[in-house]
Tab-separated table of C-alpha atoms in Angstrom:
chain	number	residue	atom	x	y	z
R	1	UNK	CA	123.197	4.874	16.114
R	2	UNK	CA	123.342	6.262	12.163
R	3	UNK	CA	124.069	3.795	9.797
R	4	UNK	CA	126.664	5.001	6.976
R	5	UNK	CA	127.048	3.579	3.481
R	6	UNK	CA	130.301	2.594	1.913
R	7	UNK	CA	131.225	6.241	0.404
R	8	UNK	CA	130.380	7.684	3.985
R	9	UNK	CA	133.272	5.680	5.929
R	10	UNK	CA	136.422	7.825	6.374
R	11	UNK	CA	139.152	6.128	4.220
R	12	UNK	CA	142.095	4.972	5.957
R	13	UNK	CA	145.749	5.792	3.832
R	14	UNK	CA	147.213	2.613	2.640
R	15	UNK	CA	150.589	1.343	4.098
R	16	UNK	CA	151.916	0.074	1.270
R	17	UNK	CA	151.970	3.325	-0.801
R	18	UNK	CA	154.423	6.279	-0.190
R	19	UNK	CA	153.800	9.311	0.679
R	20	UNK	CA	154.840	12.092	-1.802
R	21	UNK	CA	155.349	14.837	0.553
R	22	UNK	CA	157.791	12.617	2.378
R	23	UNK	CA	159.801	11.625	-0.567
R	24	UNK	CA	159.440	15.597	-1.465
R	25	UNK	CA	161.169	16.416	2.141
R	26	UNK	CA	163.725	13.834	1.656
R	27	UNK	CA	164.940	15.195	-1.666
R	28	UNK	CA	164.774	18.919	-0.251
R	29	UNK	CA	166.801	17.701	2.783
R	30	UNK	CA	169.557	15.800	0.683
R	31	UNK	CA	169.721	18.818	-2.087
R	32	UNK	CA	170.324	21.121	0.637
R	33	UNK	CA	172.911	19.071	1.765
R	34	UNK	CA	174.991	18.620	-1.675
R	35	UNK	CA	174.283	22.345	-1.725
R	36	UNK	CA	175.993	23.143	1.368
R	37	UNK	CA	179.091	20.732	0.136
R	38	UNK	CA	179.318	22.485	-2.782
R	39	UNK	CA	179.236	26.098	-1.182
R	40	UNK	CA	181.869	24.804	0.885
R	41	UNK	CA	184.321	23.326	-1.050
R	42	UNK	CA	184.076	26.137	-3.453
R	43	UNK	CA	184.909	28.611	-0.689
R	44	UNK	CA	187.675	26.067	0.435
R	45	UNK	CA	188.981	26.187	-3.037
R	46	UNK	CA	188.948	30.167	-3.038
R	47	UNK	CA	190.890	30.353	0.319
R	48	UNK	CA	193.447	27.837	-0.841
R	49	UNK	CA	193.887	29.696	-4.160
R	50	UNK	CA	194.394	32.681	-1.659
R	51	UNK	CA	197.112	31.746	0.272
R	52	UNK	CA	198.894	30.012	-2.668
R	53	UNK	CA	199.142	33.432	-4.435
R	54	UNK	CA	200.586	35.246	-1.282
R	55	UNK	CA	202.539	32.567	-0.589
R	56	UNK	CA	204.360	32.179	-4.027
R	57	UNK	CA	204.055	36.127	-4.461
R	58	UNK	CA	206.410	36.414	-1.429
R	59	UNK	CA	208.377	33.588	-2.633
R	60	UNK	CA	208.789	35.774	-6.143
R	61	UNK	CA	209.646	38.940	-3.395
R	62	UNK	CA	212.604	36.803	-1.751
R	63	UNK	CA	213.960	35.735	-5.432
R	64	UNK	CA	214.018	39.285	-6.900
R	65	UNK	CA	215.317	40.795	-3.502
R	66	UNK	CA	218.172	38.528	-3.436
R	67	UNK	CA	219.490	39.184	-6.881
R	68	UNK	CA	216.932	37.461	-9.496
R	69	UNK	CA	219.191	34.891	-10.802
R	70	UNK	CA	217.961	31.865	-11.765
R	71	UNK	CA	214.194	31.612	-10.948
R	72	UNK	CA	213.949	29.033	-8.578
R	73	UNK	CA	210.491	30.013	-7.525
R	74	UNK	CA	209.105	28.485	-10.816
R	75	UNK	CA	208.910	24.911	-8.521
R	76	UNK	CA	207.074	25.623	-5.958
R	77	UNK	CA	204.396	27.596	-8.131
R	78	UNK	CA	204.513	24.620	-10.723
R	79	UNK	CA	204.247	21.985	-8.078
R	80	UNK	CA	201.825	23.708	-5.909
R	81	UNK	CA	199.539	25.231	-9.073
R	82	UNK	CA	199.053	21.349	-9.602
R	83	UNK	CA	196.977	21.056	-6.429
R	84	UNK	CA	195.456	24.129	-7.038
R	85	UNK	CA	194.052	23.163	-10.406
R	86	UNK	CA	192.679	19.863	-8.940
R	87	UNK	CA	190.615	21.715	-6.243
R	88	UNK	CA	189.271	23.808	-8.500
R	89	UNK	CA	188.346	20.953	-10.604
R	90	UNK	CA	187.158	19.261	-7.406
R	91	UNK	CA	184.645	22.169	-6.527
R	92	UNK	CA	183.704	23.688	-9.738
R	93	UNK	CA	183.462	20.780	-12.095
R	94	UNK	CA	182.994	17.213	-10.394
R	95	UNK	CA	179.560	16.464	-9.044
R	96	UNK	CA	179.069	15.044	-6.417
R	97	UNK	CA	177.675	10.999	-6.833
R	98	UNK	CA	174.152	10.605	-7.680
R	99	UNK	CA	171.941	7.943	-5.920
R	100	UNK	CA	171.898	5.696	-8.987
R	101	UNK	CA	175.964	5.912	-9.388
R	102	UNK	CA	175.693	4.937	-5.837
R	103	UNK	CA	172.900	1.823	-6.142
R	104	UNK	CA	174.944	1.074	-9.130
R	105	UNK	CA	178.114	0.853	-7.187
R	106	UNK	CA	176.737	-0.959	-4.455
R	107	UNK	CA	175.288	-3.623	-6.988
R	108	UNK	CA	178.804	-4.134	-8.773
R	109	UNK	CA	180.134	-4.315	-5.442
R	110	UNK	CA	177.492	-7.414	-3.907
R	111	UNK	CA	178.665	-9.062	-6.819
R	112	UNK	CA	181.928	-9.542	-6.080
């Protein structure tokens, strides 16, 4: 039997302290996952901007093939093109909540 000094005994990882590499993985695995929202809604937003322009451009087909009076296809457009410009605002300029808006809402929230 050897006898080993104080500097020779393997050192066993403390409990109480976390480990970086998980906290690392953690923060990869939730950007990736804000990522992939944002990928998404911003092709969301691109297919919904599709179909609204073939949708009104067909509307603006039926008013100018049935004698382009009054142009009655200004309402849909205007009324639709609202929604529109809030999904692009949804995917192109609102982040998505960060953990401390979340903590913070949480707190406000347990106070109640």
């Amino acid at each position: 039997m050897t006898t080993m000094t104080a500097n020779q005994l393997p050192v066993e990882p403390h409990h109480d302290e976390p480990d970086p590499t998980i906290d690392r993985a953690v923060t990869e695995v939730d950007l990736r996952g804000r990522a992939l929202g944002r990928l998404k809604k911003k092709a969301d937003f691109r297919v919904h901007l599709l179909i609204y322009v073939l949708v009104n451009g067909m509307l603006v087909l039926i008013w100018a093939m049935t004698g382009a009076g009054f142009f009655w296809p200004v309402f849909p457009i205007a009324g639709w093109g609202i929604g529109v410009v809030a999904n692009a605002v949804d995917a192109y300029v609102v982040d998505a909540p960060t953990e401390e808006q979340i903590e913070t809402e949480m707190e406000r929230l347990r106070r109640r």
